mmCIF file of C-alpha atoms and ligand atoms in Angstrom:
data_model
loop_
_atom_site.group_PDB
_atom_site.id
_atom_site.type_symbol
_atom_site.label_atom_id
_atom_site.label_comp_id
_atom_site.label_asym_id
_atom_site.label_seq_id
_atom_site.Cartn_x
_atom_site.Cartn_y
_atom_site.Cartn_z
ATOM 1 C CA UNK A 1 118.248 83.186 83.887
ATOM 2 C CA UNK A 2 115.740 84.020 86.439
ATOM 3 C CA UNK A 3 112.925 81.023 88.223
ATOM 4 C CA UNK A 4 110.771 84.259 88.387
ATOM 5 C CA UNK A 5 107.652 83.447 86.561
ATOM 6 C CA UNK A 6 106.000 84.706 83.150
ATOM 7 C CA UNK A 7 104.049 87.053 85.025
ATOM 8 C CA UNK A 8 105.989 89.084 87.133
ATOM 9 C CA UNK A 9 108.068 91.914 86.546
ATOM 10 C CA UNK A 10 111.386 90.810 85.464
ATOM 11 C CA UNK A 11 114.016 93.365 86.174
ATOM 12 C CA UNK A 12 116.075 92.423 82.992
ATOM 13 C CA UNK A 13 113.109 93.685 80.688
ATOM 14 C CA UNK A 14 112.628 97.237 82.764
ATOM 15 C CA UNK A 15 111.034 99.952 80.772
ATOM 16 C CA UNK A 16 114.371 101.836 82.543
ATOM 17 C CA UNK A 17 115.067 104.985 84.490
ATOM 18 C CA UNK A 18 114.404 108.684 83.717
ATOM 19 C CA UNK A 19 117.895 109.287 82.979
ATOM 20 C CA UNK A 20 119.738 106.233 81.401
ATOM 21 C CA UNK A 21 122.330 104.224 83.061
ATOM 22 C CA UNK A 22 124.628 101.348 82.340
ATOM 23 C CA UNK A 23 123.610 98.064 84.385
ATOM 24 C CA UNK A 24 125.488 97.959 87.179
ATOM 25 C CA UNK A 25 127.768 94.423 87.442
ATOM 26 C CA UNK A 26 126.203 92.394 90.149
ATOM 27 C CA UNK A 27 123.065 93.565 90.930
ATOM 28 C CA UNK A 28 119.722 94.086 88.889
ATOM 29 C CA UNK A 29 117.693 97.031 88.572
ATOM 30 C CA UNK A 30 115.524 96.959 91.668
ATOM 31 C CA UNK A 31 118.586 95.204 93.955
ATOM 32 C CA UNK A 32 120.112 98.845 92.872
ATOM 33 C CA UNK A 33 116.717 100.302 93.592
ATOM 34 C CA UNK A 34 116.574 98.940 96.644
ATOM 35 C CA UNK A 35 119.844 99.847 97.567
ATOM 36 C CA UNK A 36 119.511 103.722 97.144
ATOM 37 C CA UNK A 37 116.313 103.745 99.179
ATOM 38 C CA UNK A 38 118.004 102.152 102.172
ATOM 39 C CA UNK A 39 120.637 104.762 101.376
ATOM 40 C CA UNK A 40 118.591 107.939 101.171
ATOM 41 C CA UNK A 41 118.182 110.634 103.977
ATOM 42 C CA UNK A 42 114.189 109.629 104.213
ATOM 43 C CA UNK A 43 114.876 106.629 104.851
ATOM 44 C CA UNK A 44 117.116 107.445 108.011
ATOM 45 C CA UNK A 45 114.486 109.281 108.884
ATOM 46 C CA UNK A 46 111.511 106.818 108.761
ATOM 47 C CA UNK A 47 113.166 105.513 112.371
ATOM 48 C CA UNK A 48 111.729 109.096 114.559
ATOM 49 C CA UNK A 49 108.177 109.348 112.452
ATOM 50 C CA UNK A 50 105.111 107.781 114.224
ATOM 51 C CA UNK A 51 103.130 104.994 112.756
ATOM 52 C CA UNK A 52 100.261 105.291 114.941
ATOM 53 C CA UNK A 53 102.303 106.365 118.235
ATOM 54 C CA UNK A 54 104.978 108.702 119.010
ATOM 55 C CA UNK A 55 108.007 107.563 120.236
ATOM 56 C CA UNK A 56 107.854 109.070 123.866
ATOM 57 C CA UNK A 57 105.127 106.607 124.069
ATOM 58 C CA UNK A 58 106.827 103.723 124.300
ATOM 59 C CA UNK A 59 110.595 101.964 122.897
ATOM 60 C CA UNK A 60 108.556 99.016 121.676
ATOM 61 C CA UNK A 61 105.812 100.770 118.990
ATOM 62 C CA UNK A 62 106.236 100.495 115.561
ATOM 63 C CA UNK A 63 107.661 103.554 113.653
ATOM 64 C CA UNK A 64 107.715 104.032 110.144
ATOM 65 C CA UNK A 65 111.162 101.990 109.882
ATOM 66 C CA UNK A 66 109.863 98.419 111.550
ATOM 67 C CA UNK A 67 106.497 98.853 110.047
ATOM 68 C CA UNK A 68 108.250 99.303 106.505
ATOM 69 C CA UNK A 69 110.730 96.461 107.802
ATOM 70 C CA UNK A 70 107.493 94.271 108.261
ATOM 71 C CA UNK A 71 105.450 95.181 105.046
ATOM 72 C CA UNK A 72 109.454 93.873 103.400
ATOM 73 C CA UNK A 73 108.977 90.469 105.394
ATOM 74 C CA UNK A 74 105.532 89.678 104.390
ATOM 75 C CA UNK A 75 105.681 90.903 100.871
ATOM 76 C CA UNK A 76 108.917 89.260 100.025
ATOM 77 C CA UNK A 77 107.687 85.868 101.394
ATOM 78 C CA UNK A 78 104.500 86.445 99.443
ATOM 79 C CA UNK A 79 106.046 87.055 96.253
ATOM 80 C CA UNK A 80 108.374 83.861 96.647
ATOM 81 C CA UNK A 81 105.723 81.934 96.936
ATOM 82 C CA UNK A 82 104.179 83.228 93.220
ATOM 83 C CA UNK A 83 107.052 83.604 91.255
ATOM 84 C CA UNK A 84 107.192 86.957 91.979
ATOM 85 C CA UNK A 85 110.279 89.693 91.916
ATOM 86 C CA UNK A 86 110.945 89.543 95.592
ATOM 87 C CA UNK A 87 113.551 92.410 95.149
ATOM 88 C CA UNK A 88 111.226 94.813 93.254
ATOM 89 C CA UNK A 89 108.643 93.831 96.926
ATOM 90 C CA UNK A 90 111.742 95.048 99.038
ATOM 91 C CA UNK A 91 112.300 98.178 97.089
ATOM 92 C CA UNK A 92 108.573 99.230 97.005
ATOM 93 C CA UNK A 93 107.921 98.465 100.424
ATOM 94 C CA UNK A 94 110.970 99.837 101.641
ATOM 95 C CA UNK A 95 109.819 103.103 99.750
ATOM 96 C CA UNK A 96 106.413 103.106 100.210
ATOM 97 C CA UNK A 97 106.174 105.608 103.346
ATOM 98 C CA UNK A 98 109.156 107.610 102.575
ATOM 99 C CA UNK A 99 106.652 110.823 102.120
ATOM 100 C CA UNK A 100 104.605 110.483 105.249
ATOM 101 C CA UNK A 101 105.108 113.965 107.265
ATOM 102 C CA UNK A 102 105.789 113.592 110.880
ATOM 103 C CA UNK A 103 102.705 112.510 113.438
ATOM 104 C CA UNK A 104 101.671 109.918 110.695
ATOM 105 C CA UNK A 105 98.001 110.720 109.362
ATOM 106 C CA UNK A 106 97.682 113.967 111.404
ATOM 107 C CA UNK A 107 100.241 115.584 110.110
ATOM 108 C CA UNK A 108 99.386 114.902 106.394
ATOM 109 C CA UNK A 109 95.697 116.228 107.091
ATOM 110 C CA UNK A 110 97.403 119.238 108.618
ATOM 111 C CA UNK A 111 99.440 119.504 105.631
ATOM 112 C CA UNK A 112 96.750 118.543 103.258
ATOM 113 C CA UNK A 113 94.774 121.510 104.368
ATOM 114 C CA UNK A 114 97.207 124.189 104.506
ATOM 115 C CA UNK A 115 98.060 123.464 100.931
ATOM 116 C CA UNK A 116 94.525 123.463 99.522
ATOM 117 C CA UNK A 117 94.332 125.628 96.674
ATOM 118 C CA UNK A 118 97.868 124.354 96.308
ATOM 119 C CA UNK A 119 97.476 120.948 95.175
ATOM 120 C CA UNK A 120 97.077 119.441 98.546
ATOM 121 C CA UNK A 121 99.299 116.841 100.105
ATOM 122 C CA UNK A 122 98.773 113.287 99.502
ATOM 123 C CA UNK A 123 101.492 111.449 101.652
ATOM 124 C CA UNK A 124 101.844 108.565 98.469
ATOM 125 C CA UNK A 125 102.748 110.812 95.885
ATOM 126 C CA UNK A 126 104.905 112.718 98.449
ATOM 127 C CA UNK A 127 107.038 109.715 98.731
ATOM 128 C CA UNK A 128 107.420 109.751 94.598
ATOM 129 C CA UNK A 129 108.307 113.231 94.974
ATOM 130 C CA UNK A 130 110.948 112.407 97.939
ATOM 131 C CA UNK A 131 112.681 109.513 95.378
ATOM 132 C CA UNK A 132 112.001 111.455 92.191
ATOM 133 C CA UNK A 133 113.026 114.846 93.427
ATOM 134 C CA UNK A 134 114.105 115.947 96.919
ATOM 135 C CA UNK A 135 116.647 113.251 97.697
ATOM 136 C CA UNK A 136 120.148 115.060 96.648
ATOM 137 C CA UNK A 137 122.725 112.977 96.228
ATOM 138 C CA UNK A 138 123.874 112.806 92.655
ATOM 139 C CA UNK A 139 125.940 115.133 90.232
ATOM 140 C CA UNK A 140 123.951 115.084 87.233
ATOM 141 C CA UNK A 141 120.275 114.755 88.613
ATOM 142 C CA UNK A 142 117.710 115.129 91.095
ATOM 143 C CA UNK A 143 116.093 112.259 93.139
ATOM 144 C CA UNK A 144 117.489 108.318 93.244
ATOM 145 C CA UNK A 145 116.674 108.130 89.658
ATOM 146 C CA UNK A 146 114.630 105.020 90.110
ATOM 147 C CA UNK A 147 113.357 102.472 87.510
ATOM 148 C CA UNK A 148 110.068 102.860 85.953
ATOM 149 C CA UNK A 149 108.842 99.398 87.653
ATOM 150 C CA UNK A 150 109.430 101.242 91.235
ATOM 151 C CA UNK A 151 108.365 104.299 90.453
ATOM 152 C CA UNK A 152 104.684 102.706 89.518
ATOM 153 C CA UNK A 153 104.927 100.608 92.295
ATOM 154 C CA UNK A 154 105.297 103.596 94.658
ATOM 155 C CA UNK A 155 102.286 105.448 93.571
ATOM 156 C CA UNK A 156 99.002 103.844 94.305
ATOM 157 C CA UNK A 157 96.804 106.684 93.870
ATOM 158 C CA UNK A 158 96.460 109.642 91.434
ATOM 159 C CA UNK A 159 93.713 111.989 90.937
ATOM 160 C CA UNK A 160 92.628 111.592 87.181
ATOM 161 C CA UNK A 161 93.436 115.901 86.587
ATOM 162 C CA UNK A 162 96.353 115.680 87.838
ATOM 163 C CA UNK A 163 97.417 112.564 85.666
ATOM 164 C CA UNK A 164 96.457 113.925 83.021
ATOM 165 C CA UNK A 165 98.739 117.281 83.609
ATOM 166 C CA UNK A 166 101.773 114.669 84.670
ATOM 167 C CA UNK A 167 100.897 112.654 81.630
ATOM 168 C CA UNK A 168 100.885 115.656 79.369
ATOM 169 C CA UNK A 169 104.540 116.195 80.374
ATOM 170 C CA UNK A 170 105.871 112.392 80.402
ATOM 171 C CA UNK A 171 103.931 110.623 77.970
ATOM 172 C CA UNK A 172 104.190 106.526 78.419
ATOM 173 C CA UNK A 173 104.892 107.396 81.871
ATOM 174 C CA UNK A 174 103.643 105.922 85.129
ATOM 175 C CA UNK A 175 100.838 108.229 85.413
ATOM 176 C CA UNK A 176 99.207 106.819 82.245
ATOM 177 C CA UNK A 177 97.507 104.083 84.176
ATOM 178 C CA UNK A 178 94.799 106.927 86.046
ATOM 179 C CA UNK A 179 93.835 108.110 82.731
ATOM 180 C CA UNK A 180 93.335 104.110 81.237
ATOM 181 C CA UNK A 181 92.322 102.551 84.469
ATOM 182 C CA UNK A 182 95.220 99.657 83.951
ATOM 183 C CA UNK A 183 96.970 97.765 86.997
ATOM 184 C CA UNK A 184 99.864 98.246 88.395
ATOM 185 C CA UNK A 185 102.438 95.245 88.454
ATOM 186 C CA UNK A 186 101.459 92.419 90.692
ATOM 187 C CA UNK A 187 104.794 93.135 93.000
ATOM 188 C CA UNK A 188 102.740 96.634 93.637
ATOM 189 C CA UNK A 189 99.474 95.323 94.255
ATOM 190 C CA UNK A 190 101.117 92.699 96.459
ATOM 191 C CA UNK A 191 103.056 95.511 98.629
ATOM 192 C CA UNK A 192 100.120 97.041 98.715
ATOM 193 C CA UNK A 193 97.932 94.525 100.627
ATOM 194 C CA UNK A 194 101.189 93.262 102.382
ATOM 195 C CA UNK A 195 101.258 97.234 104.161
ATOM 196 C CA UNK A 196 97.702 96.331 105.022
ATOM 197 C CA UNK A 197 98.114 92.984 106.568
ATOM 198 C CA UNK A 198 101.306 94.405 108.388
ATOM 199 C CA UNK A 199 99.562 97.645 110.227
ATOM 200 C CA UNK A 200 96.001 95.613 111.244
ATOM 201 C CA UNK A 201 98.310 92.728 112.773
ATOM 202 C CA UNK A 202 100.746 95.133 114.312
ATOM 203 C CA UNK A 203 98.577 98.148 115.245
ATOM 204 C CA UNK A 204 96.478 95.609 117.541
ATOM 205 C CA UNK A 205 99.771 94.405 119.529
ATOM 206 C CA UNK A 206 100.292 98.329 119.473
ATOM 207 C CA UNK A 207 97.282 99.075 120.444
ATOM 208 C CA UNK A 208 97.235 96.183 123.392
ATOM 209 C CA UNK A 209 100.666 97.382 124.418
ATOM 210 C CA UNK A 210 99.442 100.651 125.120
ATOM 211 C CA UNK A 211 96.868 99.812 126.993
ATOM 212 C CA UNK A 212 94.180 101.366 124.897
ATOM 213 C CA UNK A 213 92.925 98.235 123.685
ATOM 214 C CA UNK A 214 92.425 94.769 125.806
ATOM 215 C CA UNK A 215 92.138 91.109 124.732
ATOM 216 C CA UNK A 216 88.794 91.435 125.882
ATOM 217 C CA UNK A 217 87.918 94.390 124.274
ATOM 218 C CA UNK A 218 89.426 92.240 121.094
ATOM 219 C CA UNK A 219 86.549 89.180 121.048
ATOM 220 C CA UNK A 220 84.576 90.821 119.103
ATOM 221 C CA UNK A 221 86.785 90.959 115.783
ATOM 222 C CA UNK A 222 85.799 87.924 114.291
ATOM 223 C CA UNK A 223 89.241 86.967 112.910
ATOM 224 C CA UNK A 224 90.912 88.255 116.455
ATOM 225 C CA UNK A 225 88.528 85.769 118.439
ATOM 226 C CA UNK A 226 88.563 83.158 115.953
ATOM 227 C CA UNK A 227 92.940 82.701 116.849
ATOM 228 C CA UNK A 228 92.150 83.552 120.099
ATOM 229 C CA UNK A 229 89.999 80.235 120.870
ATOM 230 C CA UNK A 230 92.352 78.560 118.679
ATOM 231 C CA UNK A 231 95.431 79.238 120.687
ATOM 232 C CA UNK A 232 93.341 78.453 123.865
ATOM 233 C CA UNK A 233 92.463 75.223 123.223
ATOM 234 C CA UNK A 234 96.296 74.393 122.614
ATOM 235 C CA UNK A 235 97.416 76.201 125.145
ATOM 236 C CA UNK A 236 94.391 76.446 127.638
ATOM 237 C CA UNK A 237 96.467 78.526 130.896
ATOM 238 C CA UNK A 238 97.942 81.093 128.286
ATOM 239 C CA UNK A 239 95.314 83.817 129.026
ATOM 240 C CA UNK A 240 96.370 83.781 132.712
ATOM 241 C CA UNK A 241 99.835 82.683 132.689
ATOM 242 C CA UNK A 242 101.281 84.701 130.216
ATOM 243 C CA UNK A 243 98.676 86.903 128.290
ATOM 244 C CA UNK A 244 101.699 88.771 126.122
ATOM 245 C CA UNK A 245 102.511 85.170 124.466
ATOM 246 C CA UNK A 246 98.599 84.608 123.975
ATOM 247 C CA UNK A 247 98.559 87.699 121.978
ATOM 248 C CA UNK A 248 101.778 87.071 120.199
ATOM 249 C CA UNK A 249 100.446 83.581 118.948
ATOM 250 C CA UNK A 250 97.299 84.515 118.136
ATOM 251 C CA UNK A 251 99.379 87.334 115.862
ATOM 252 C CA UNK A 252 101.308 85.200 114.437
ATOM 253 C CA UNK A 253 98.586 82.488 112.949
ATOM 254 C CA UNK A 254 96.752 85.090 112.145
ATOM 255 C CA UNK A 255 99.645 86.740 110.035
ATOM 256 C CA UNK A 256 99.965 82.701 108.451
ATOM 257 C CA UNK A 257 96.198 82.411 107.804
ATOM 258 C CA UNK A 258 96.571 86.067 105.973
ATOM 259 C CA UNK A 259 99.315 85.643 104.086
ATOM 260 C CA UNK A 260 98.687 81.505 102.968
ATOM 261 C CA UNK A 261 94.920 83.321 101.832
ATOM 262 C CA UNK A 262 96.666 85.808 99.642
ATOM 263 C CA UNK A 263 98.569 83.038 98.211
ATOM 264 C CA UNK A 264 95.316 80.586 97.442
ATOM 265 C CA UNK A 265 92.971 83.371 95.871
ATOM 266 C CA UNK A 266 96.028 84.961 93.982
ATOM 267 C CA UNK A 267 97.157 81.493 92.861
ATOM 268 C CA UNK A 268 93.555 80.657 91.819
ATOM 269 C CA UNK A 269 92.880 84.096 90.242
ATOM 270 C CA UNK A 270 96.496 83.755 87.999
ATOM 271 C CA UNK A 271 95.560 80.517 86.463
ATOM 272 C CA UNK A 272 92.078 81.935 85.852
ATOM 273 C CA UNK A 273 93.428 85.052 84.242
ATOM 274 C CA UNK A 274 96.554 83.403 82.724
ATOM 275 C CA UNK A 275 98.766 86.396 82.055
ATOM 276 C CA UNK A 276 101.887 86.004 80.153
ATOM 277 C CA UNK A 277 103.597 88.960 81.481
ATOM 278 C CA UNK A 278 103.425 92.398 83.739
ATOM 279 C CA UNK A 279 102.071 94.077 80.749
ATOM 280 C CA UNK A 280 99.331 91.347 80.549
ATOM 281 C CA UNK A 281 98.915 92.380 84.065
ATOM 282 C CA UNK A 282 98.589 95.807 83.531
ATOM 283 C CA UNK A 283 95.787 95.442 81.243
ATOM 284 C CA UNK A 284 93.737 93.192 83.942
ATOM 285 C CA UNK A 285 92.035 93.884 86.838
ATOM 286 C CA UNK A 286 93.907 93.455 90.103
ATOM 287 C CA UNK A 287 94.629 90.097 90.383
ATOM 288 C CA UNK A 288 96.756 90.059 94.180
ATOM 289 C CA UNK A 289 94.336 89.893 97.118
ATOM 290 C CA UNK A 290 92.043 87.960 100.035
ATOM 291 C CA UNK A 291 89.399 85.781 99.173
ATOM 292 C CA UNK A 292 86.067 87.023 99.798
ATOM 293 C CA UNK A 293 86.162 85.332 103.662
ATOM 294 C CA UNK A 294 89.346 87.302 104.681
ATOM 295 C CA UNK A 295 88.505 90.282 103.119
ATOM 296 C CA UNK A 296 85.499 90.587 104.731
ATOM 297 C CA UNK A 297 86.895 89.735 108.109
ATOM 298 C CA UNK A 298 89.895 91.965 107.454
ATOM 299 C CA UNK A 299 87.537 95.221 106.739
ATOM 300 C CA UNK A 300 85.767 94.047 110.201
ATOM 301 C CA UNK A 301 89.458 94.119 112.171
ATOM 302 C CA UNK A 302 90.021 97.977 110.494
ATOM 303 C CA UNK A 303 86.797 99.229 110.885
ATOM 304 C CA UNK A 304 87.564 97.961 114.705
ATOM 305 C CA UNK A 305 90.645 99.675 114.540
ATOM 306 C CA UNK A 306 89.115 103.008 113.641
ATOM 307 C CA UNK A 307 86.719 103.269 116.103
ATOM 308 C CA UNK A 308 88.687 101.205 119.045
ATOM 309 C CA UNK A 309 92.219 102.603 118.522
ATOM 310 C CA UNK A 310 92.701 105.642 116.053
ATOM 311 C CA UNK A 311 89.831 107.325 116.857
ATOM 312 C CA UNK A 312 90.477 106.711 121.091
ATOM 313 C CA UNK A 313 90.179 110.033 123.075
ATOM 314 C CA UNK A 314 93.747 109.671 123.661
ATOM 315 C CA UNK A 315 95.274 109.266 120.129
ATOM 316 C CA UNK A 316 92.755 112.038 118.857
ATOM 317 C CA UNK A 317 94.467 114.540 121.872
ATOM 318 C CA UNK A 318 97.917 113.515 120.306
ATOM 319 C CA UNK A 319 96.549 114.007 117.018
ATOM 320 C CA UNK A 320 95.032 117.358 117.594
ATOM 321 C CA UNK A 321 98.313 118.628 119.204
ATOM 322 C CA UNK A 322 100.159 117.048 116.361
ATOM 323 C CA UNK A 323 98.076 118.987 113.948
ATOM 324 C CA UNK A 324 98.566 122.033 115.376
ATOM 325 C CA UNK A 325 102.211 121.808 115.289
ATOM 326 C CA UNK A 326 102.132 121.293 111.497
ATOM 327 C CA UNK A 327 99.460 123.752 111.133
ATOM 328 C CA UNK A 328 101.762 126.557 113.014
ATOM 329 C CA UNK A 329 104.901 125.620 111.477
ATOM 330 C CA UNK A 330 103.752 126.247 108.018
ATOM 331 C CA UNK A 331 102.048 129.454 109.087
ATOM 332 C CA UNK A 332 104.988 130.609 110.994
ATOM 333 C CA UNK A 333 107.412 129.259 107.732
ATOM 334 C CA UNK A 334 105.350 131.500 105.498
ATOM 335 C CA UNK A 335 105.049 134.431 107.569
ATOM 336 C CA UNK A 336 108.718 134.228 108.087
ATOM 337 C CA UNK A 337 108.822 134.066 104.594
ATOM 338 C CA UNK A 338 111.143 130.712 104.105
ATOM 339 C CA UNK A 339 111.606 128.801 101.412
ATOM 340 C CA UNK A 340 110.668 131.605 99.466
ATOM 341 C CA UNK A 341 107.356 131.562 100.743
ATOM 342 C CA UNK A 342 106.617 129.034 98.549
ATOM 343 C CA UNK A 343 103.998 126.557 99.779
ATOM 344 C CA UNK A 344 104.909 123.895 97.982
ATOM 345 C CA UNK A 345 108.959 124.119 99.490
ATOM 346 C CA UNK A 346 107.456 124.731 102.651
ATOM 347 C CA UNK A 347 105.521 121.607 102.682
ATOM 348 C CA UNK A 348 108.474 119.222 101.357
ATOM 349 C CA UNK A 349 110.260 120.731 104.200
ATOM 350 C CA UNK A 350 107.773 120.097 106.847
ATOM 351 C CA UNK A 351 107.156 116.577 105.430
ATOM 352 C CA UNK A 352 110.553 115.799 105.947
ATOM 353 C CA UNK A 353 110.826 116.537 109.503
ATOM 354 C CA UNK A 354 110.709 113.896 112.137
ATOM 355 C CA UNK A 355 108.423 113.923 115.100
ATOM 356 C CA UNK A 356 110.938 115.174 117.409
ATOM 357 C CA UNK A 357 112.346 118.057 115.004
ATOM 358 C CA UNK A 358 109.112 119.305 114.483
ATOM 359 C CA UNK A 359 108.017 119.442 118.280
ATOM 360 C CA UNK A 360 111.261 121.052 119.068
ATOM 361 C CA UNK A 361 111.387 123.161 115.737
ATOM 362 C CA UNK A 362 107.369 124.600 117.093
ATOM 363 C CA UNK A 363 108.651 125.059 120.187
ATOM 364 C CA UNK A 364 111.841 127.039 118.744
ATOM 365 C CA UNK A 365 109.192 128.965 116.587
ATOM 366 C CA UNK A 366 105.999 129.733 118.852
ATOM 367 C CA UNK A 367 107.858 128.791 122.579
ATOM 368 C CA UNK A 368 105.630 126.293 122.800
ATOM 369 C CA UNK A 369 105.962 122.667 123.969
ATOM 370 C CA UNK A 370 102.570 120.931 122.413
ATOM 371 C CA UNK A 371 103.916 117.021 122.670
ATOM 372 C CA UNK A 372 106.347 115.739 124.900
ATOM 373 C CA UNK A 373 109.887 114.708 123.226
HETATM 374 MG MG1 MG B 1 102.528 101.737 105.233
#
């Protein structure tokens, strides 16, 4: 019925949603998953929240939207290539940001810290909490009401108290996994790499766009320098001529080389393994990933990353005006009394917000203009 193999996670055998539906007639249960993601309110939203710049920066960054857009592209061709649900790839990578808070990793530290002693903020299980609970938009429950398959997918990280407490009131649940140390399915750990290999290839066009990084600067990532020469030698004037189209091509084969090496060591590691099935897989070690070349030359082009781009005087000035936005908004929501006072409503508020709402919401607040809209 299906050319998806034994493996992967078959949407016809779902363990199901929280609150049980008929099938719906022409599409399976992560085709409908997908479907109310692209339809939620976070979703719209994903288009004005930062990846790694904010918007006034520049039309051509990635936001949230074309970064989730990419992680889509590479996992789905990924997952064709191993038999894998390519629809259950779209959902979970068309989810998988949906609870970042505006200003990208800034404003979850922000958040993160003025919610300590109240559970903290963890962007990843924000964005289960935006598809299991704050999206509105059915009469008989809260959240998209998503299957179980997507709702594992969507969390990659739990800490082990706090699955326990979630386990204690949904037994069998997703959150069972934290307390057993089991896998996700292999469509999650796929999405999960394929979010990796999207924001190293596209944060270094980013980053050279900006002008915070150069091409130079770039020689000494191994895996950079190694396309670079490549792409030289077919095309020996590029660097002069036309140095956007160098760094485009060099991109691109790097994006191949990625994603063909995900395909080898996951192909080699499946027959090795030989699971029958996603629960198989659940009960193995993470099968989806680089061999040990690529990984070690991917850490090498984040670690570059981090020191080269995200930690640049100029992102970190952003940042620390981005931080006090969130900072002062929650401060300001609480002394105002909002939401009840509630921390926990404040911060699903404030996570919501776009970069633009909350600049212009701070400045409504404190009449101050920190970023520039
Ligand atoms: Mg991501």
């Amino acid at each position: 019925m299906t050319d998806l193999a034994s493996y992967a996670a078959h949407p016809e055998a779902s363990r199901g949603r929280r609150v049980p539906e008929p099938a719906a007639p022409t599409r399976n249960a992560f085709q409908r998953d997908r479907d109310r993601i692209v339809h939620s309110t976070a979703f719209r939203r994903l288009v004005y929240k930062t990846q790694v710049f904010l918007s006034h920066e520049g039309d051509h960054h990635r936001t949230r939207l074309t970064h989730s857009l990419e992680v889509a592209q590479l996992g789905r061709s990924i997952a064709r290539s191993l038999g894998l649900s390519e629809d259950l790839v779209e959902a979970l990578a068309l989810a998988h940001d949906l609870g970042h808070t505006p200003f990208g990793h800034a404003g979850q530290h922000a958040l993160n810290a003025a919610l300590r002693g109240h559970g903290g903020f963890e962007h990843n299980l924000q964005s289960l909490r935006v598809v299991d609970k704050l999206e509105q938009r059915y009469p008989g429950w809260d959240g998209l009401n998503l299957s179980f398959e997507t709702r594992e997918g969507i969390v990659k990280r739990c800490p082990p108290e706090l699955a326990r407490e979630l386990a204690a009131h949904e037994p069998a649940s997703i959150w069972q996994r934290f307390l057993d140390g089991g896998s996700p399915s292999l469509e999650a750990q796929l999405t999960n790499l394929a979010d990796e290999i999207a924001y190293n290839a596209h944060d270094v066009d980013d980053g050279v766009r900006s002008g915070l990084l150069t091409l130079d600067m770039l020689r000494e990532v191994p895996l950079i320098e190694r396309f670079r020469a490549e792409v030289l030698r077919d095309h020996p004037t590029l660097a002069q001529d036309a140095p956007r189209r160098l760094l485009a091509e060099l991109i691109r084969r790097m994006l191949s080389a990625q994603v063909y090496d995900v395909i080898d060591t996951t192909r080699l590691r499946l027959a090795e393994a030989g699971p029958d099935s996603v629960d198989a897989v659940r009960a193995m070690p993470r099968l989806v990933g680089f061999g040990d070349t690529m990984r070690a030359q991917s850490a090498e082009l984040k670690r570059f990353l981090f020191r080269s781009l995200y930690r640049h005087p100029q992102v970190m000035q952003t940042n620390a005006a981005a931080q006090t936005i969130v900072t002062e908004l929650f401060a300001a929501y609480q002394a105002l009394g909002e939401h009840g006072g509630q921390p926990r409503a404040i911060a699903d508020y404030i996570a919501g917000m776009t970069d633009r709402f909350a600049i212009r919401e701070h400045e409504r607040l404190t009449g101050q203009r920190l970023l520039p809209l």
